[in-house]
């Protein structure tokens, strides 16, 4: 997210009139944010300003360290329009920007969403009072243009320290970690499932090699993180994905709670110690979903295998070695299908096959490897009674 020094006010109406429309729009967005930032930090006490500061304090922000952060407070729309006009922007430019068009904005915390080069492409607006939707965006299409919010800060930090990129759901959580000096953090700006295959590909194109998905709302985190992993598996390119399971931060409703209870160092230790590779995490969540803490039945086993086949078959071919190493083993082990994975014998030269693995798993679920193997003629698989050379259980 932009540092305060990157958003100077336009120098004046006469000077900026001759610059390009794109520059004018960029200057208008900077001016909009700087006015909101000043409005949050004005000395005069108002109930709205007090509520905004109380919201930030309850989220874990140190009131004495707010000024450097890219967070402001939206004033009344008329006040913002006047401020932009006095900075040299025409009413037509202000209206076309859409920044003062929504009556829900006054009283909300606001901040910029910038691209990796620091250019503001959108704004978030968070309600201190809990109105729905809790977070508004000036241009929701930013998720189609950017990988994550905060990459203008996180990307240089990742490059400078060779750190993994920490990805959180909420923008305020990323800002909170930034306020504690943990800069290699960016935000999805919504549930983890919003990390589409296209956004994963953008992260890879920026040179991000490894991502750690950190806890959001623990009640929904498993579903969202699983969806994010599925999208990463389908992307043509993606960083290596690790997930911090929500049960590693017990009794925490949010990442802010975890920071308050464990401190930044505690969060860092948990990320280092407890993160699970995304494909193994997907296997764990799949098994927990279908087993539900009761013994396996034929129906539940078949449902788990069918979901596993769908995931495996939809994954991009580049992921197959990792899926074979990280997704299939815990799944097949728990389901009693140890002999069903794709062979890893170095002598086998064929390319990995989605269809072949799916066929083997479908066959195996009917006769688990834990069952007594039937006697078969020489050259036939003793588990599936099929040609050894076309079967995956090379035991």
mmCIF file of C-alpha atoms in Angstrom, residues 160-340:
data_model
loop_
_atom_site.group_PDB
_atom_site.id
_atom_site.type_symbol
_atom_site.label_atom_id
_atom_site.label_comp_id
_atom_site.label_asym_id
_atom_site.label_seq_id
_atom_site.Cartn_x
_atom_site.Cartn_y
_atom_site.Cartn_z
ATOM 1 C CA UNK A 160 14.618 -7.664 -0.291
ATOM 2 C CA UNK A 161 14.339 -10.377 2.364
ATOM 3 C CA UNK A 162 13.738 -13.472 0.200
ATOM 4 C CA UNK A 163 10.671 -14.059 2.379
ATOM 5 C CA UNK A 164 7.547 -15.981 1.499
ATOM 6 C CA UNK A 165 4.554 -13.804 0.696
ATOM 7 C CA UNK A 166 2.005 -13.942 3.523
ATOM 8 C CA UNK A 167 -1.539 -13.618 2.170
ATOM 9 C CA UNK A 168 -4.465 -12.686 4.422
ATOM 10 C CA UNK A 169 -8.112 -12.149 3.583
ATOM 11 C CA UNK A 170 -8.840 -8.714 5.022
ATOM 12 C CA UNK A 171 -7.097 -5.493 4.047
ATOM 13 C CA UNK A 172 -7.092 -4.236 7.648
ATOM 14 C CA UNK A 173 -5.221 -7.398 8.707
ATOM 15 C CA UNK A 174 -2.512 -6.699 6.141
ATOM 16 C CA UNK A 175 -2.293 -3.077 7.313
ATOM 17 C CA UNK A 176 -2.073 -4.223 10.922
ATOM 18 C CA UNK A 177 0.922 -6.430 10.146
ATOM 19 C CA UNK A 178 2.482 -3.598 8.156
ATOM 20 C CA UNK A 179 2.096 -1.361 11.208
ATOM 21 C CA UNK A 180 4.214 -3.855 13.178
ATOM 22 C CA UNK A 181 6.907 -3.865 10.510
ATOM 23 C CA UNK A 182 5.883 -7.132 8.799
ATOM 24 C CA UNK A 183 5.799 -5.844 5.241
ATOM 25 C CA UNK A 184 5.768 -9.046 3.154
ATOM 26 C CA UNK A 185 1.979 -9.277 3.561
ATOM 27 C CA UNK A 186 -0.797 -8.638 1.044
ATOM 28 C CA UNK A 187 -4.574 -9.004 1.203
ATOM 29 C CA UNK A 188 -7.148 -10.752 -0.951
ATOM 30 C CA UNK A 189 -9.814 -8.175 -0.129
ATOM 31 C CA UNK A 190 -12.423 -10.852 0.513
ATOM 32 C CA UNK A 191 -12.637 -14.575 1.270
ATOM 33 C CA UNK A 192 -9.734 -16.793 0.276
ATOM 34 C CA UNK A 193 -11.871 -18.360 -2.440
ATOM 35 C CA UNK A 194 -11.637 -15.048 -4.322
ATOM 36 C CA UNK A 195 -8.076 -16.027 -5.217
ATOM 37 C CA UNK A 196 -8.967 -17.140 -8.720
ATOM 38 C CA UNK A 197 -6.676 -19.009 -11.091
ATOM 39 C CA UNK A 198 -6.073 -15.723 -12.922
ATOM 40 C CA UNK A 199 -4.947 -13.982 -9.716
ATOM 41 C CA UNK A 200 -2.606 -16.870 -8.906
ATOM 42 C CA UNK A 201 -1.123 -16.498 -12.378
ATOM 43 C CA UNK A 202 -0.572 -12.769 -11.812
ATOM 44 C CA UNK A 203 1.304 -13.556 -8.592
ATOM 45 C CA UNK A 204 3.522 -15.998 -10.452
ATOM 46 C CA UNK A 205 4.186 -13.412 -13.177
ATOM 47 C CA UNK A 206 5.389 -10.997 -10.478
ATOM 48 C CA UNK A 207 8.030 -13.518 -9.430
ATOM 49 C CA UNK A 208 6.331 -14.717 -6.223
ATOM 50 C CA UNK A 209 7.612 -18.232 -5.607
ATOM 51 C CA UNK A 210 5.841 -19.257 -2.430
ATOM 52 C CA UNK A 211 2.718 -18.078 -0.603
ATOM 53 C CA UNK A 212 1.506 -18.703 2.924
ATOM 54 C CA UNK A 213 -2.250 -18.346 3.335
ATOM 55 C CA UNK A 214 -2.794 -17.142 6.895
ATOM 56 C CA UNK A 215 -5.917 -17.440 9.010
ATOM 57 C CA UNK A 216 -8.940 -15.272 8.364
ATOM 58 C CA UNK A 217 -12.375 -15.808 9.878
ATOM 59 C CA UNK A 218 -11.885 -19.239 11.455
ATOM 60 C CA UNK A 219 -15.527 -20.232 10.907
ATOM 61 C CA UNK A 220 -15.185 -20.084 7.121
ATOM 62 C CA UNK A 221 -11.427 -20.355 6.653
ATOM 63 C CA UNK A 222 -11.327 -24.030 5.692
ATOM 64 C CA UNK A 223 -13.770 -23.627 2.815
ATOM 65 C CA UNK A 224 -12.091 -20.517 1.497
ATOM 66 C CA UNK A 225 -8.554 -21.854 1.750
ATOM 67 C CA UNK A 226 -9.590 -25.085 0.045
ATOM 68 C CA UNK A 227 -11.158 -23.140 -2.824
ATOM 69 C CA UNK A 228 -7.986 -21.052 -3.161
ATOM 70 C CA UNK A 229 -5.858 -24.214 -3.363
ATOM 71 C CA UNK A 230 -8.182 -25.697 -5.990
ATOM 72 C CA UNK A 231 -7.854 -22.531 -8.075
ATOM 73 C CA UNK A 232 -4.061 -22.600 -7.734
ATOM 74 C CA UNK A 233 -4.020 -26.214 -8.950
ATOM 75 C CA UNK A 234 -5.966 -25.234 -12.072
ATOM 76 C CA UNK A 235 -3.819 -22.196 -12.928
ATOM 77 C CA UNK A 236 -1.290 -22.437 -15.726
ATOM 78 C CA UNK A 237 1.311 -21.033 -13.342
ATOM 79 C CA UNK A 238 1.101 -20.329 -9.616
ATOM 80 C CA UNK A 239 3.386 -19.963 -6.614
ATOM 81 C CA UNK A 240 3.807 -22.908 -4.287
ATOM 82 C CA UNK A 241 0.948 -22.618 -1.784
ATOM 83 C CA UNK A 242 1.022 -23.343 1.949
ATOM 84 C CA UNK A 243 -1.930 -22.966 4.330
ATOM 85 C CA UNK A 244 -2.027 -22.197 8.043
ATOM 86 C CA UNK A 245 -4.904 -24.365 9.361
ATOM 87 C CA UNK A 246 -7.315 -22.478 11.590
ATOM 88 C CA UNK A 247 -6.973 -25.057 14.381
ATOM 89 C CA UNK A 248 -3.358 -23.979 14.809
ATOM 90 C CA UNK A 249 -4.675 -20.711 16.257
ATOM 91 C CA UNK A 250 -7.331 -22.032 18.647
ATOM 92 C CA UNK A 251 -10.120 -19.766 19.868
ATOM 93 C CA UNK A 252 -9.107 -17.008 17.471
ATOM 94 C CA UNK A 253 -11.909 -15.407 15.492
ATOM 95 C CA UNK A 254 -9.544 -13.483 13.260
ATOM 96 C CA UNK A 255 -5.911 -12.811 12.510
ATOM 97 C CA UNK A 256 -6.188 -9.628 14.576
ATOM 98 C CA UNK A 257 -7.161 -11.766 17.606
ATOM 99 C CA UNK A 258 -4.168 -13.990 16.975
ATOM 100 C CA UNK A 259 -1.796 -11.033 16.797
ATOM 101 C CA UNK A 260 -3.246 -9.640 20.025
ATOM 102 C CA UNK A 261 -2.861 -12.985 21.829
ATOM 103 C CA UNK A 262 0.376 -14.330 20.349
ATOM 104 C CA UNK A 263 2.142 -11.217 19.141
ATOM 105 C CA UNK A 264 3.776 -10.817 15.764
ATOM 106 C CA UNK A 265 6.641 -13.130 16.728
ATOM 107 C CA UNK A 266 4.157 -15.821 17.760
ATOM 108 C CA UNK A 267 2.360 -15.541 14.422
ATOM 109 C CA UNK A 268 5.693 -15.826 12.611
ATOM 110 C CA UNK A 269 6.593 -18.967 14.576
ATOM 111 C CA UNK A 270 3.216 -20.509 13.822
ATOM 112 C CA UNK A 271 3.579 -19.794 10.114
ATOM 113 C CA UNK A 272 7.023 -21.381 10.116
ATOM 114 C CA UNK A 273 6.012 -24.414 12.181
ATOM 115 C CA UNK A 274 2.396 -25.183 11.302
ATOM 116 C CA UNK A 275 1.816 -24.337 7.636
ATOM 117 C CA UNK A 276 0.801 -27.298 5.487
ATOM 118 C CA UNK A 277 1.363 -27.602 1.756
ATOM 119 C CA UNK A 278 -1.847 -26.658 -0.020
ATOM 120 C CA UNK A 279 -2.296 -30.031 -1.730
ATOM 121 C CA UNK A 280 -1.875 -31.921 1.533
ATOM 122 C CA UNK A 281 -4.278 -29.454 3.146
ATOM 123 C CA UNK A 282 -6.825 -30.174 0.408
ATOM 124 C CA UNK A 283 -6.514 -33.917 1.154
ATOM 125 C CA UNK A 284 -6.952 -33.312 4.890
ATOM 126 C CA UNK A 285 -10.051 -31.166 4.373
ATOM 127 C CA UNK A 286 -11.536 -33.628 1.889
ATOM 128 C CA UNK A 287 -11.129 -36.528 4.317
ATOM 129 C CA UNK A 288 -12.542 -34.546 7.254
ATOM 130 C CA UNK A 289 -15.539 -33.466 5.168
ATOM 131 C CA UNK A 290 -16.544 -36.995 4.220
ATOM 132 C CA UNK A 291 -15.530 -38.959 7.307
ATOM 133 C CA UNK A 292 -17.038 -36.548 9.857
ATOM 134 C CA UNK A 293 -15.425 -38.308 12.838
ATOM 135 C CA UNK A 294 -17.172 -41.649 12.217
ATOM 136 C CA UNK A 295 -15.843 -44.878 10.670
ATOM 137 C CA UNK A 296 -15.692 -44.999 6.894
ATOM 138 C CA UNK A 297 -18.612 -46.541 5.048
ATOM 139 C CA UNK A 298 -18.788 -47.591 1.423
ATOM 140 C CA UNK A 299 -20.887 -44.512 0.692
ATOM 141 C CA UNK A 300 -18.552 -42.030 2.420
ATOM 142 C CA UNK A 301 -15.466 -43.664 0.904
ATOM 143 C CA UNK A 302 -16.935 -43.454 -2.585
ATOM 144 C CA UNK A 303 -17.899 -39.798 -2.055
ATOM 145 C CA UNK A 304 -14.358 -38.956 -0.931
ATOM 146 C CA UNK A 305 -12.817 -40.773 -3.882
ATOM 147 C CA UNK A 306 -15.167 -39.075 -6.343
ATOM 148 C CA UNK A 307 -14.265 -35.627 -5.003
ATOM 149 C CA UNK A 308 -10.577 -36.519 -5.128
ATOM 150 C CA UNK A 309 -10.920 -37.636 -8.734
ATOM 151 C CA UNK A 310 -12.673 -34.394 -9.677
ATOM 152 C CA UNK A 311 -9.931 -32.313 -8.069
ATOM 153 C CA UNK A 312 -7.119 -34.355 -9.590
ATOM 154 C CA UNK A 313 -8.695 -34.394 -13.053
ATOM 155 C CA UNK A 314 -9.300 -30.616 -13.069
ATOM 156 C CA UNK A 315 -5.725 -29.768 -12.029
ATOM 157 C CA UNK A 316 -3.244 -28.420 -14.552
ATOM 158 C CA UNK A 317 -0.758 -31.073 -15.771
ATOM 159 C CA UNK A 318 2.144 -29.097 -14.278
ATOM 160 C CA UNK A 319 0.843 -29.954 -10.803
ATOM 161 C CA UNK A 320 0.800 -33.737 -11.210
ATOM 162 C CA UNK A 321 4.184 -34.487 -9.585
ATOM 163 C CA UNK A 322 3.200 -32.478 -6.504
ATOM 164 C CA UNK A 323 -0.274 -34.001 -6.411
ATOM 165 C CA UNK A 324 1.234 -37.479 -6.560
ATOM 166 C CA UNK A 325 3.655 -36.646 -3.770
ATOM 167 C CA UNK A 326 1.440 -34.558 -1.484
ATOM 168 C CA UNK A 327 -2.246 -35.039 -2.281
ATOM 169 C CA UNK A 328 -2.611 -38.729 -3.099
ATOM 170 C CA UNK A 329 -0.569 -40.409 -0.284
ATOM 171 C CA UNK A 330 -2.573 -39.183 2.755
ATOM 172 C CA UNK A 331 -5.806 -39.712 0.855
ATOM 173 C CA UNK A 332 -5.043 -43.259 -0.266
ATOM 174 C CA UNK A 333 -3.545 -44.163 3.089
ATOM 175 C CA UNK A 334 -6.645 -43.085 5.038
ATOM 176 C CA UNK A 335 -9.035 -44.721 2.560
ATOM 177 C CA UNK A 336 -7.131 -47.988 2.542
ATOM 178 C CA UNK A 337 -6.205 -47.641 -1.130
ATOM 179 C CA UNK A 338 -2.451 -47.622 -0.735
ATOM 180 C CA UNK A 339 -1.875 -49.490 -3.964
ATOM 181 C CA UNK A 340 -3.856 -47.128 -6.138
#
